[in-house]
CSV table of C-alpha atoms and ligand atoms in Angstrom, one decimal:
chain,number,residue,atom,x,y,z
A,13,MET,CA,3.3,30.9,7.8
A,14,LYS,CA,-0.1,31.5,6.5
A,15,PRO,CA,-3.1,30.3,8.5
A,16,LEU,CA,-3.8,26.7,7.2
A,17,ASP,CA,-7.2,28.2,6.2
A,18,GLY,CA,-5.6,30.7,3.9
A,19,LEU,CA,-4.1,27.8,1.9
A,20,HIS,CA,-4.8,27.4,-1.8
A,21,TRP,CA,-6.5,24.1,-2.6
A,22,PRO,CA,-5.9,23.6,-6.2
A,23,ASN,CA,-7.7,20.6,-7.6
A,24,ARG,CA,-6.4,19.7,-10.9
A,25,PHE,CA,-8.5,16.4,-10.9
A,26,ALA,CA,-11.8,18.4,-10.9
A,27,ALA,CA,-10.8,20.1,-14.0
A,28,LEU,CA,-11.5,16.8,-15.7
A,29,GLY,CA,-15.1,17.6,-15.4
A,30,SER,CA,-18.2,16.0,-14.1
A,31,ASP,CA,-17.8,12.5,-16.0
A,32,PHE,CA,-15.2,11.7,-13.4
A,33,TYR,CA,-16.7,12.6,-10.2
A,34,THR,CA,-19.7,13.9,-8.2
A,35,GLU,CA,-19.0,17.0,-5.9
A,36,LEU,CA,-20.6,16.6,-2.5
A,37,PRO,CA,-20.2,17.5,1.3
A,38,ALA,CA,-18.7,15.2,3.7
A,39,GLN,CA,-20.9,13.7,6.4
A,40,GLY,CA,-18.9,14.5,9.4
A,41,LEU,CA,-18.3,12.6,12.5
A,42,PRO,CA,-20.5,13.7,15.3
A,43,ASP,CA,-18.5,15.1,18.4
A,44,PRO,CA,-15.2,14.2,16.9
A,45,HIS,CA,-11.9,13.7,18.7
A,46,TRP,CA,-8.2,13.3,17.5
A,47,VAL,CA,-6.9,9.9,17.7
A,48,ALA,CA,-3.5,10.4,16.2
A,49,THR,CA,-1.5,12.6,13.9
A,50,SER,CA,1.6,11.8,11.9
A,51,PRO,CA,4.5,14.4,12.5
A,52,ALA,CA,6.3,13.1,9.4
A,53,CYS,CA,3.4,13.9,7.3
A,54,ALA,CA,2.8,17.4,8.4
A,55,GLU,CA,6.6,17.8,7.7
A,56,LEU,CA,6.0,16.4,4.2
A,57,LEU,CA,3.2,19.0,3.6
A,58,GLY,CA,5.3,21.9,5.1
A,59,TRP,CA,2.7,22.6,7.8
A,60,PRO,CA,3.7,23.7,11.2
A,61,ALA,CA,4.2,21.1,14.0
A,62,ASP,CA,1.0,22.7,15.8
A,63,TRP,CA,-1.2,22.3,12.8
A,64,ALA,CA,-3.8,20.1,14.5
A,65,ALA,CA,-4.5,22.7,16.9
A,66,ARG,CA,-5.0,25.5,14.4
A,67,ASP,CA,-7.9,26.9,12.4
A,68,GLY,CA,-10.5,24.4,13.3
A,69,ALA,CA,-8.4,21.5,12.0
A,70,LEU,CA,-10.3,18.8,14.0
A,71,GLY,CA,-13.5,19.8,12.2
A,72,VAL,CA,-11.9,19.7,8.8
A,73,PHE,CA,-10.5,16.3,9.2
A,74,SER,CA,-13.5,14.7,10.8
A,75,GLY,CA,-15.5,15.9,8.0
A,76,ASN,CA,-17.6,18.6,9.6
A,77,ALA,CA,-16.0,21.8,7.9
A,78,THR,CA,-14.0,22.8,4.9
A,79,TRP,CA,-11.4,25.3,4.6
A,80,SER,CA,-12.1,27.8,1.9
A,81,GLY,CA,-11.1,26.6,-1.6
A,82,MET,CA,-11.5,22.9,-0.7
A,83,ARG,CA,-14.0,21.1,-3.0
A,84,PRO,CA,-15.0,17.7,-1.8
A,85,LEU,CA,-15.5,15.2,-4.5
A,86,ALA,CA,-15.9,11.5,-4.9
A,87,SER,CA,-14.4,9.9,-8.1
A,88,VAL,CA,-16.0,7.0,-10.2
A,89,TYR,CA,-13.9,3.9,-11.1
A,90,SER,CA,-14.7,0.3,-11.8
A,91,GLY,CA,-12.3,-2.8,-11.5
A,92,HIS,CA,-11.9,-6.5,-11.5
A,93,GLN,CA,-12.3,-8.1,-8.1
A,94,PHE,CA,-11.0,-11.4,-7.3
A,95,GLY,CA,-10.4,-12.0,-11.1
A,96,VAL,CA,-14.0,-11.1,-12.2
A,97,TRP,CA,-15.3,-7.7,-13.6
A,98,ALA,CA,-17.0,-6.1,-10.8
A,99,GLY,CA,-18.7,-3.2,-12.6
A,100,GLN,CA,-18.8,0.3,-11.2
A,101,LEU,CA,-17.3,0.9,-8.0
A,102,GLY,CA,-15.9,4.3,-7.1
A,103,ASP,CA,-15.0,6.3,-3.9
A,104,GLY,CA,-17.9,4.8,-1.7
A,105,ARG,CA,-16.3,6.3,1.4
A,106,ALA,CA,-13.4,8.5,0.2
A,107,LEU,CA,-13.8,12.2,-0.6
A,108,TRP,CA,-11.0,14.3,-2.3
A,109,LEU,CA,-10.6,17.6,-0.8
A,110,GLY,CA,-8.1,19.3,-3.2
A,111,GLU,CA,-4.2,19.7,-3.3
A,112,VAL,CA,-1.6,21.1,-1.1
A,113,ASP,CA,1.4,22.7,-2.9
A,114,ALA,CA,3.7,20.8,-0.6
A,115,PRO,CA,7.5,21.4,-0.9
A,116,ALA,CA,8.2,18.3,-3.0
A,117,GLY,CA,5.3,18.8,-5.1
A,118,PRO,CA,1.3,18.7,-5.1
A,119,LEU,CA,-0.4,16.1,-2.8
A,120,GLU,CA,-3.9,15.3,-2.9
A,121,LEU,CA,-5.7,15.0,0.5
A,122,GLN,CA,-8.5,12.5,0.8
A,123,LEU,CA,-10.8,11.8,3.8
A,124,LYS,CA,-11.8,8.1,4.2
A,125,GLY,CA,-14.9,7.3,6.1
A,126,ALA,CA,-16.6,10.7,5.9
A,127,GLY,CA,-20.0,9.3,4.7
A,128,MET,CA,-21.9,8.0,1.7
A,129,THR,CA,-21.4,9.0,-1.8
A,130,PRO,CA,-23.2,8.0,-5.0
A,131,TYR,CA,-20.8,5.2,-5.2
A,132,SER,CA,-21.4,3.6,-1.7
A,133,ARG,CA,-23.7,1.1,-3.3
A,134,ARG,CA,-25.3,-0.7,-0.2
A,135,ALA,CA,-22.4,0.3,2.2
A,136,ASP,CA,-22.6,3.1,4.9
A,137,GLY,CA,-19.8,5.4,3.8
A,138,ARG,CA,-18.0,4.9,7.0
A,139,ALA,CA,-14.6,3.4,8.3
A,140,VAL,CA,-14.4,1.8,11.6
A,141,LEU,CA,-11.7,2.7,14.3
A,142,ARG,CA,-10.0,-0.8,14.1
A,143,SER,CA,-9.2,-0.6,10.3
A,144,SER,CA,-8.5,3.2,10.2
A,145,ILE,CA,-5.9,2.6,12.9
A,146,ARG,CA,-4.4,-0.3,10.8
A,147,GLU,CA,-4.5,1.9,7.6
A,148,PHE,CA,-3.1,5.0,9.6
A,149,LEU,CA,-0.1,3.1,11.2
A,150,CYS,CA,0.8,0.9,8.1
A,151,SER,CA,0.7,3.8,5.7
A,152,GLU,CA,3.4,5.6,8.0
A,153,ALA,CA,5.2,2.4,8.5
A,154,MET,CA,5.5,1.5,4.9
A,155,ALA,CA,7.0,5.0,4.2
A,156,ALA,CA,9.7,4.6,6.9
A,157,LEU,CA,10.6,1.1,5.3
A,158,GLY,CA,11.1,3.0,2.0
A,159,VAL,CA,8.2,1.3,0.4
A,160,PRO,CA,6.0,3.5,-2.1
A,161,THR,CA,2.8,4.3,-0.4
A,162,THR,CA,-0.2,6.6,0.1
A,163,ARG,CA,0.4,8.4,3.5
A,164,ALA,CA,-1.8,9.1,6.3
A,165,LEU,CA,-1.7,12.6,7.8
A,166,CYS,CA,-4.2,12.0,10.7
A,167,LEU,CA,-7.0,10.0,12.2
A,168,THR,CA,-10.3,11.3,13.9
A,169,GLY,CA,-12.8,9.3,15.7
A,170,SER,CA,-16.2,9.5,17.3
A,171,ARG,CA,-18.6,7.4,19.4
A,172,LEU,CA,-20.9,7.2,16.2
A,173,PRO,CA,-21.7,3.4,16.2
A,174,VAL,CA,-21.0,1.5,13.0
A,175,ARG,CA,-22.2,-2.1,12.4
A,176,ARG,CA,-19.8,-4.6,11.0
A,177,GLU,CA,-19.7,-8.2,12.6
A,178,SER,CA,-20.3,-6.5,15.8
A,179,ILE,CA,-21.1,-2.7,16.7
A,180,GLU,CA,-17.9,-0.7,16.4
A,181,THR,CA,-17.4,3.2,16.3
A,182,ALA,CA,-16.5,5.2,13.4
A,183,ALA,CA,-13.3,7.2,12.4
A,184,VAL,CA,-12.0,9.1,9.4
A,185,VAL,CA,-8.4,8.7,8.1
A,186,THR,CA,-6.9,11.6,6.0
A,187,ARG,CA,-4.8,10.2,3.4
A,188,LEU,CA,-2.1,11.8,1.0
A,189,ALA,CA,-0.7,10.9,-2.3
A,190,PRO,CA,0.5,12.7,-5.4
A,191,SER,CA,-2.5,11.0,-6.9
A,192,PHE,CA,-5.1,8.5,-6.1
A,193,ILE,CA,-5.7,7.3,-9.7
A,194,ARG,CA,-6.2,3.5,-9.7
A,195,PHE,CA,-6.1,1.1,-12.8
A,196,GLY,CA,-9.9,1.1,-12.3
A,197,HIS,CA,-10.4,4.6,-13.3
A,198,PHE,CA,-9.0,3.7,-16.8
A,199,GLU,CA,-11.0,0.4,-16.9
A,200,HIS,CA,-14.3,2.3,-16.1
A,201,PHE,CA,-14.3,4.6,-19.1
A,202,ALA,CA,-12.8,1.8,-21.4
A,203,HIS,CA,-15.7,-0.5,-20.2
A,204,HIS,CA,-18.4,1.8,-20.7
A,205,GLU,CA,-17.0,2.9,-24.1
A,206,GLN,CA,-16.6,6.5,-23.1
A,207,LEU,CA,-13.6,7.0,-25.4
A,208,ASP,CA,-13.4,10.8,-25.2
A,209,ALA,CA,-13.4,10.5,-21.4
A,210,LEU,CA,-10.8,7.9,-21.6
A,211,ARG,CA,-8.7,9.9,-23.8
A,212,ARG,CA,-8.9,13.0,-21.5
A,213,LEU,CA,-8.1,10.9,-18.5
A,214,ALA,CA,-5.0,9.4,-20.1
A,215,GLY,CA,-3.9,12.9,-21.4
A,216,TRP,CA,-4.5,14.5,-18.0
A,217,PHE,CA,-2.7,11.8,-16.2
A,218,ILE,CA,0.2,11.9,-18.5
A,219,ALA,CA,0.4,15.6,-18.3
A,220,HIS,CA,0.4,15.9,-14.6
A,221,HIS,CA,1.9,12.6,-13.4
A,222,ALA,CA,3.9,10.9,-16.2
A,223,PRO,CA,5.0,13.9,-18.5
A,224,GLU,CA,8.0,12.0,-19.9
A,225,CYS,CA,5.5,9.8,-21.8
A,226,ALA,CA,4.1,12.8,-23.5
A,227,ASP,CA,6.6,12.7,-26.2
A,228,ALA,CA,6.7,9.1,-26.9
A,229,PRO,CA,5.5,7.8,-30.2
A,230,GLU,CA,2.6,6.3,-28.5
A,231,PRO,CA,2.0,8.0,-25.1
A,232,ALA,CA,-0.4,5.2,-23.9
A,233,VAL,CA,2.3,2.5,-24.6
A,234,ALA,CA,4.9,4.5,-22.7
A,235,LEU,CA,2.4,5.2,-19.7
A,236,LEU,CA,1.5,1.3,-19.6
A,237,GLU,CA,5.3,0.6,-19.5
A,238,LYS,CA,5.9,2.9,-16.7
A,239,VAL,CA,3.2,1.7,-14.6
A,240,ALA,CA,4.5,-2.0,-15.3
A,241,LEU,CA,7.9,-0.9,-13.9
A,242,GLN,CA,6.7,0.9,-11.1
A,243,THR,CA,4.4,-2.0,-9.9
A,244,ALA,CA,7.2,-4.4,-10.4
A,245,ASP,CA,9.4,-2.3,-8.0
A,246,LEU,CA,6.5,-2.0,-5.7
A,247,VAL,CA,5.7,-5.9,-5.4
A,248,ALA,CA,9.5,-6.5,-5.2
A,249,HIS,CA,9.4,-4.3,-2.2
A,250,TRP,CA,6.6,-6.0,-0.7
A,251,GLN,CA,8.0,-9.6,-1.3
A,252,ALA,CA,11.3,-8.4,0.3
A,253,ILE,CA,9.6,-7.4,3.6
A,254,GLY,CA,7.1,-10.2,3.7
A,255,PHE,CA,4.1,-7.9,3.2
A,256,CYS,CA,0.8,-9.2,1.8
A,257,HIS,CA,-1.7,-6.5,0.6
A,258,GLY,CA,-4.7,-9.0,1.0
A,259,VAL,CA,-7.0,-7.3,-1.8
A,260,MET,CA,-4.9,-6.9,-5.1
A,261,ASN,CA,-8.2,-6.1,-7.1
A,262,THR,CA,-7.6,-3.7,-9.9
A,263,ASP,CA,-9.4,-0.9,-8.2
A,264,ASN,CA,-6.9,-1.0,-5.5
A,265,MET,CA,-4.0,-0.7,-7.8
A,266,SER,CA,-2.3,3.0,-7.9
A,267,MET,CA,-1.2,4.2,-11.3
A,268,LEU,CA,1.8,5.6,-9.3
A,269,GLY,CA,2.9,2.2,-8.1
A,270,LEU,CA,1.9,3.1,-4.4
A,271,THR,CA,0.7,0.7,-1.8
A,272,LEU,CA,-3.2,1.8,-1.7
A,273,ASP,CA,-6.1,0.7,0.3
A,274,TYR,CA,-4.9,-0.8,3.3
A,275,GLY,CA,-7.4,-3.5,4.5
A,276,PRO,CA,-6.7,-6.9,5.4
A,277,PHE,CA,-3.0,-6.7,5.0
A,278,GLY,CA,-0.5,-8.7,6.9
A,279,PHE,CA,3.2,-8.9,7.5
A,280,MET,CA,4.2,-12.6,7.7
A,281,ASP,CA,5.1,-14.0,10.8
A,282,ALA,CA,6.1,-17.7,10.1
A,283,PHE,CA,7.3,-17.9,6.6
A,284,ASP,CA,4.9,-19.6,4.2
A,285,PRO,CA,5.0,-18.8,0.6
A,286,GLY,CA,1.1,-19.8,0.4
A,287,HIS,CA,0.3,-17.6,3.3
A,288,ILE,CA,-3.1,-15.9,3.0
A,289,CYS,CA,-3.5,-12.9,5.0
A,290,ASN,CA,-7.1,-12.0,4.2
A,291,HIS,CA,-9.7,-14.2,5.9
A,292,SER,CA,-12.1,-13.5,3.1
A,293,ASP,CA,-9.8,-14.8,0.4
A,294,ASP,CA,-10.6,-18.4,0.8
A,295,ARG,CA,-8.9,-19.5,-2.6
A,296,GLY,CA,-5.8,-17.7,-1.7
A,297,ARG,CA,-5.7,-15.8,-4.9
A,298,TYR,CA,-3.7,-13.1,-3.1
A,299,ALA,CA,-1.4,-15.4,-1.2
A,300,TYR,CA,2.2,-14.0,-0.7
A,301,ALA,CA,3.8,-16.0,-3.5
A,302,ARG,CA,1.0,-15.1,-5.8
A,303,GLN,CA,1.3,-11.3,-5.6
A,304,PRO,CA,3.7,-11.0,-8.7
A,305,GLY,CA,1.6,-12.9,-10.8
A,306,VAL,CA,-1.5,-11.0,-9.8
A,307,ALA,CA,0.1,-7.7,-10.4
A,308,PHE,CA,1.0,-9.0,-13.9
A,309,TRP,CA,-2.6,-10.0,-14.5
A,310,ASN,CA,-3.8,-6.7,-13.1
A,311,LEU,CA,-1.4,-4.9,-15.5
A,312,HIS,CA,-3.1,-7.0,-18.6
A,313,ALA,CA,-6.5,-5.7,-17.4
A,314,LEU,CA,-4.9,-1.9,-17.4
A,315,ALA,CA,-3.7,-2.9,-21.1
A,316,GLN,CA,-7.0,-3.9,-22.2
A,317,ALA,CA,-8.3,-0.7,-21.0
A,318,LEU,CA,-5.9,1.4,-22.7
A,319,LEU,CA,-6.4,-0.4,-26.2
A,320,PRO,CA,-9.0,1.9,-27.6
A,321,LEU,CA,-6.3,4.7,-27.2
A,322,LEU,CA,-4.3,3.1,-30.0
A,323,PRO,CA,-5.3,2.3,-33.6
A,324,ILE,CA,-8.0,-0.4,-33.8
A,325,ASP,CA,-10.1,0.5,-36.7
A,326,THR,CA,-9.0,-2.7,-38.5
A,327,ASP,CA,-8.6,-6.1,-37.1
A,328,GLN,CA,-4.8,-5.9,-38.1
A,329,ALA,CA,-4.3,-2.7,-36.6
A,330,ALA,CA,-5.9,-3.7,-33.4
A,331,GLU,CA,-3.9,-6.8,-33.3
A,332,ALA,CA,-0.7,-4.8,-33.7
A,333,SER,CA,-1.9,-2.2,-31.1
A,334,GLY,CA,-2.4,-5.2,-28.6
A,335,GLU,CA,0.7,-6.7,-29.2
A,336,ARG,CA,2.7,-3.3,-28.3
A,337,LEU,CA,0.7,-3.0,-25.2
A,338,LEU,CA,1.5,-6.6,-24.4
A,339,ALA,CA,5.1,-5.9,-24.9
A,340,ALA,CA,5.0,-2.9,-22.4
A,341,VAL,CA,3.4,-5.2,-19.8
A,342,GLU,CA,6.1,-7.7,-20.3
A,343,ALA,CA,8.5,-5.1,-19.0
A,344,PHE,CA,7.2,-6.2,-15.6
A,345,ARG,CA,8.8,-9.5,-15.6
A,346,GLY,CA,12.5,-8.7,-16.2
A,347,ARG,CA,12.1,-5.6,-13.8
A,348,PHE,CA,10.6,-7.7,-11.0
A,349,ALA,CA,13.1,-10.6,-11.3
A,350,SER,CA,16.1,-7.9,-11.3
A,351,GLN,CA,14.7,-5.8,-8.5
A,352,MET,CA,13.8,-8.8,-6.4
A,353,LEU,CA,17.3,-10.4,-6.8
A,354,GLY,CA,18.9,-7.0,-6.0
A,355,ARG,CA,16.7,-6.7,-2.7
A,356,MET,CA,17.6,-10.3,-1.7
A,357,ARG,CA,21.2,-9.5,-2.3
A,358,ALA,CA,21.1,-6.7,-0.2
A,359,LYS,CA,19.0,-8.5,2.5
A,360,LEU,CA,21.9,-11.3,2.4
A,361,GLY,CA,24.6,-8.6,2.5
A,362,LEU,CA,26.1,-9.6,-0.8
A,363,THR,CA,27.9,-7.0,-2.8
A,364,GLY,CA,28.6,-7.3,-6.4
A,365,GLU,CA,27.0,-9.9,-8.7
A,366,ASP,CA,27.7,-13.6,-8.6
A,367,ASP,CA,25.8,-16.3,-10.7
A,368,GLY,CA,25.1,-18.4,-7.4
A,369,ASP,CA,23.1,-15.5,-5.7
A,370,GLN,CA,19.9,-16.5,-6.8
A,371,ALA,CA,20.3,-20.0,-5.6
A,372,LEU,CA,21.8,-18.7,-2.3
A,373,ALA,CA,18.7,-16.5,-1.8
A,374,ASP,CA,16.1,-19.1,-2.9
A,375,ASP,CA,17.8,-21.9,-0.7
A,376,PHE,CA,17.5,-19.7,2.5
A,377,LEU,CA,13.9,-19.0,1.8
A,378,LYS,CA,13.3,-22.6,1.4
A,379,LEU,CA,15.0,-23.5,4.6
A,380,MET,CA,12.8,-20.7,6.4
A,381,ALA,CA,9.6,-22.3,4.8
A,382,ALA,CA,10.8,-25.7,6.1
A,383,SER,CA,11.2,-24.4,9.6
A,384,ARG,CA,8.2,-21.8,9.4
A,385,ALA,CA,11.0,-19.5,10.7
A,386,ASP,CA,9.7,-15.8,11.3
A,387,PHE,CA,10.1,-13.7,8.2
A,388,THR,CA,11.3,-10.6,9.8
A,389,ILE,CA,13.2,-12.1,12.8
A,390,SER,CA,15.2,-14.6,10.4
A,391,PHE,CA,16.7,-11.6,8.2
A,392,ARG,CA,17.2,-9.6,11.3
A,393,ARG,CA,19.2,-12.3,12.9
A,394,LEU,CA,21.0,-13.3,9.6
A,395,SER,CA,22.2,-9.7,9.8
A,396,ARG,CA,24.2,-10.5,12.9
A,397,ALA,CA,25.0,-14.2,12.1
A,398,LEU,CA,28.5,-13.6,10.9
A,399,SER,CA,29.6,-12.9,14.5
A,400,HIS,CA,26.4,-14.4,16.4
A,401,PRO,CA,25.0,-17.4,14.4
A,402,GLU,CA,23.3,-18.9,17.5
A,403,PRO,CA,20.2,-16.8,17.7
A,404,LEU,CA,19.5,-17.6,13.9
A,405,ARG,CA,20.2,-21.3,14.4
A,406,ASP,CA,17.5,-21.2,17.1
A,407,LEU,CA,14.8,-20.5,14.4
A,408,PHE,CA,15.5,-23.6,12.3
A,409,VAL,CA,14.5,-27.1,12.8
A,410,ASP,CA,17.3,-28.6,10.5
A,411,ARG,CA,20.3,-27.2,11.9
A,412,ASP,CA,22.7,-29.1,9.7
A,413,ALA,CA,21.0,-27.9,6.7
A,414,LEU,CA,21.2,-24.3,7.9
A,415,ASP,CA,24.9,-24.8,8.9
A,416,ALA,CA,25.7,-26.0,5.4
A,417,TRP,CA,23.8,-23.1,4.0
A,418,LEU,CA,25.6,-20.7,6.2
A,419,ALA,CA,29.1,-22.1,5.2
A,420,ARG,CA,28.0,-21.2,1.3
A,421,TRP,CA,26.8,-17.7,2.7
A,422,ARG,CA,30.1,-17.2,4.7
A,423,ALA,CA,32.2,-17.6,1.5
A,424,ARG,CA,30.1,-15.1,-0.5
A,425,VAL,CA,29.2,-12.4,2.0
A,426,ALA,CA,31.3,-9.4,2.5
A,427,PRO,CA,33.0,-9.4,6.1
A,428,ASP,CA,31.6,-5.9,6.8
A,429,ALA,CA,28.0,-6.8,5.8
A,430,GLU,CA,26.3,-6.4,9.1
A,431,ALA,CA,25.6,-2.8,9.3
A,432,ARG,CA,24.5,-2.7,5.7
A,433,MET,CA,22.0,-5.8,6.4
A,434,LEU,CA,20.7,-4.2,9.5
A,435,ALA,CA,19.9,-1.1,7.4
A,436,VAL,CA,17.7,-3.2,5.0
A,437,ASN,CA,16.4,-6.1,7.4
A,438,PRO,CA,14.0,-4.1,9.6
A,439,ALA,CA,13.5,-5.1,13.4
A,440,VAL,CA,9.9,-3.9,13.5
A,441,VAL,CA,7.0,-4.2,11.1
A,442,LEU,CA,3.4,-3.8,11.9
A,443,ARG,CA,2.5,-7.3,13.0
A,444,ASN,CA,-1.2,-7.8,13.3
A,445,HIS,CA,-0.6,-8.4,17.1
A,446,LEU,CA,1.0,-5.0,17.6
A,447,ALA,CA,-1.9,-3.3,15.6
A,448,GLU,CA,-4.4,-5.3,17.8
A,449,GLY,CA,-2.9,-4.0,21.0
A,450,ALA,CA,-3.3,-0.4,19.7
A,451,ILE,CA,-6.8,-0.9,18.6
A,452,GLN,CA,-8.0,-2.5,21.8
A,453,ALA,CA,-6.5,0.3,23.8
A,454,ALA,CA,-8.1,2.8,21.5
A,455,GLN,CA,-11.4,1.2,21.7
A,456,GLN,CA,-11.3,2.0,25.4
A,457,GLY,CA,-10.4,5.5,24.8
A,458,ASP,CA,-6.5,5.3,25.3
A,459,PHE,CA,-4.7,6.4,22.0
A,460,THR,CA,-1.3,6.5,23.6
A,461,GLU,CA,-0.4,3.1,22.0
A,462,VAL,CA,-1.4,4.4,18.5
A,463,SER,CA,1.0,7.3,18.9
A,464,ARG,CA,3.8,5.1,20.7
A,465,LEU,CA,3.6,2.4,17.8
A,466,LEU,CA,3.8,5.1,15.1
A,467,LYS,CA,7.1,6.4,16.8
A,468,VAL,CA,8.5,2.8,16.9
A,469,LEU,CA,7.3,2.1,13.3
A,470,SER,CA,8.9,5.3,11.9
A,471,ARG,CA,12.3,3.9,12.9
A,472,PRO,CA,12.0,0.2,11.7
A,473,PHE,CA,15.7,-0.5,11.3
A,474,ASP,CA,16.6,0.5,14.9
A,475,ASP,CA,16.2,-2.1,17.6
A,476,PRO,CA,13.3,-0.9,19.6
A,477,GLU,CA,13.4,0.2,23.1
A,478,ASN,CA,10.9,-2.2,24.1
A,479,PRO,CA,12.0,-5.8,22.7
A,480,HIS,CA,8.4,-6.9,22.7
A,481,ASP,CA,7.9,-4.8,19.6
A,482,ALA,CA,10.5,-6.9,17.6
A,483,ALA,CA,9.6,-10.2,19.1
A,484,LEU,CA,7.9,-13.3,17.9
A,485,PRO,CA,4.1,-12.7,18.0
A,486,PRO,CA,2.4,-14.1,21.3
A,487,ASP,CA,0.3,-17.4,21.1
A,488,TRP,CA,-3.1,-15.5,21.2
A,489,ALA,CA,-1.9,-13.7,17.9
A,490,GLN,CA,-2.5,-17.0,16.0
A,491,GLY,CA,-6.3,-16.6,16.5
A,492,LEU,CA,-6.3,-13.0,14.9
A,493,GLU,CA,-8.3,-12.9,11.7
A,494,VAL,CA,-8.4,-10.0,9.4
A,495,SER,CA,-10.9,-9.9,6.7
A,496,CYS,CA,-12.4,-7.4,4.1
A,497,SER,CA,-14.8,-6.1,6.8
A,498,SER,CA,-13.6,-2.7,7.5
B,517,LIG,P1,-12.2,-2.2,-0.9
B,517,LIG,O1,-12.5,-3.7,-0.9
B,517,LIG,O2,-12.2,-1.5,0.4
B,517,LIG,O3,-11.3,-1.7,-1.8
B,517,LIG,O4,-13.7,-1.4,-1.4
B,517,LIG,C1,-14.3,-1.9,-2.9
B,517,LIG,C2,-15.4,-0.9,-3.1
B,517,LIG,O5,-16.3,-0.7,-2.1
B,517,LIG,C3,-14.9,0.5,-3.2
B,517,LIG,O6,-15.8,1.1,-4.3
B,517,LIG,C4,-15.2,1.2,-1.9
B,517,LIG,O7,-15.3,2.6,-1.9
B,517,LIG,C5,-16.5,0.5,-1.5
B,517,LIG,N1,-16.6,0.4,0.0
B,517,LIG,C6,-15.9,-0.5,0.9
B,517,LIG,N2,-16.4,-0.1,2.0
B,517,LIG,C7,-17.4,0.6,2.1
B,517,LIG,C8,-18.1,1.3,3.1
B,517,LIG,N3,-18.2,1.0,4.4
B,517,LIG,N4,-19.1,2.4,2.5
B,517,LIG,C9,-19.1,2.8,1.2
B,517,LIG,N5,-18.5,2.2,0.4
B,517,LIG,C10,-17.5,1.1,0.8
B,518,LIG,MG1,-10.6,-0.1,-2.4
């Protein structure tokens, strides 16, 4: 194994040229310390288990040093926030370091929280320990749940004070993804009518991340359809585990269909289709049940951005091009519906397909909503309900209605469904109160709970050693609020 300092740091994004980014050094954390590392991520990179102790890694991943070949840069993008055009945004506190040639393909590395960039607007370029712990843990938890996501390699911290609602301390998360390109990157160049740059970006993205689209009659249409399908798969995953992203602005939407930018996300405790996890989202634009519709809306914004890549020289040509793009976005609907039904069948332990499956799934969710039954625990207990129905019944107010539903379910479910259901209905998800416990300990300088939780969350389908990790939230968790402040 070469020393990590001797790695190559290819940077294919940098080849796009200076319209797309600004090169600048990080502003490192003063007197940094490790908070946590993810062994699964190191493995993904093909790095040795002791990588964090080698070659000045702490300096690199707190933004104080670079390994030779790293070329830090911040990219420019724009986007729609809460349904309105927000203008230029960009990496206000993220820095791309370059790529690692990992065993399964190249992975971009990004520092988040390593200082101001030309895109910071009026903000400080920092990330606080609280939200960084949430991003670090949830990235790895989602990966273990099988949900497409950016990953988090490590987390460093410092005593550097950072002002939010109160004074907190600074941290840096290192994220990994095959690409951090967002819908907003395309929107940026379309909005500013930089057609050359838009064309280059599309060509670059297709060449490196969607090569199968290159030979399509219209690569931009093929790309949009691919993104629509991947986004449908992603949101079906989210819905099936009760995950709310919280800020589904187009600048937070990954062109690879990854969960990206963990902020005020939340896993639902009591099931409520209208659940709003982000305290700053007063109208509930990003409520749980609205996520599929918002993804669809966001895909239309992407379609609009790709339109100039198609023939638009006459009104007629433009209209026809628009229709081809809209047809590509439409692919979202069918795919989302079939993915969602497939996931619900698996959650209910149904093999094969029956016309009544959709209604069976919908009716269980309705009963859960009527009782505000805990999302994760309901499905976990349902997994064992063929042999032990009582713990499930305890969660419901209208037991007769549940019993009637269970009779329908028993008539449909395979008798050996339990093991399969336990493998898709997680025992442990990153509930806000679990994250909060790790945050409060870390704010006192004790990082053991972060690492312990990471370990538990990396095996979400196992019943945890400590039953509290899979239990209903305590009463104090009702008062927890997460907002865009991070
Ligand atoms: P978000 O709502 O976190 O997706 O961020 C929206 C935009 O604000 C992006 O351009 C971010 O880079 C930027 N941003 C958010 N927080 C900060 C911060 N503390 N410093 C600089 N830029 C930030
Ligand atoms: Mg963002």
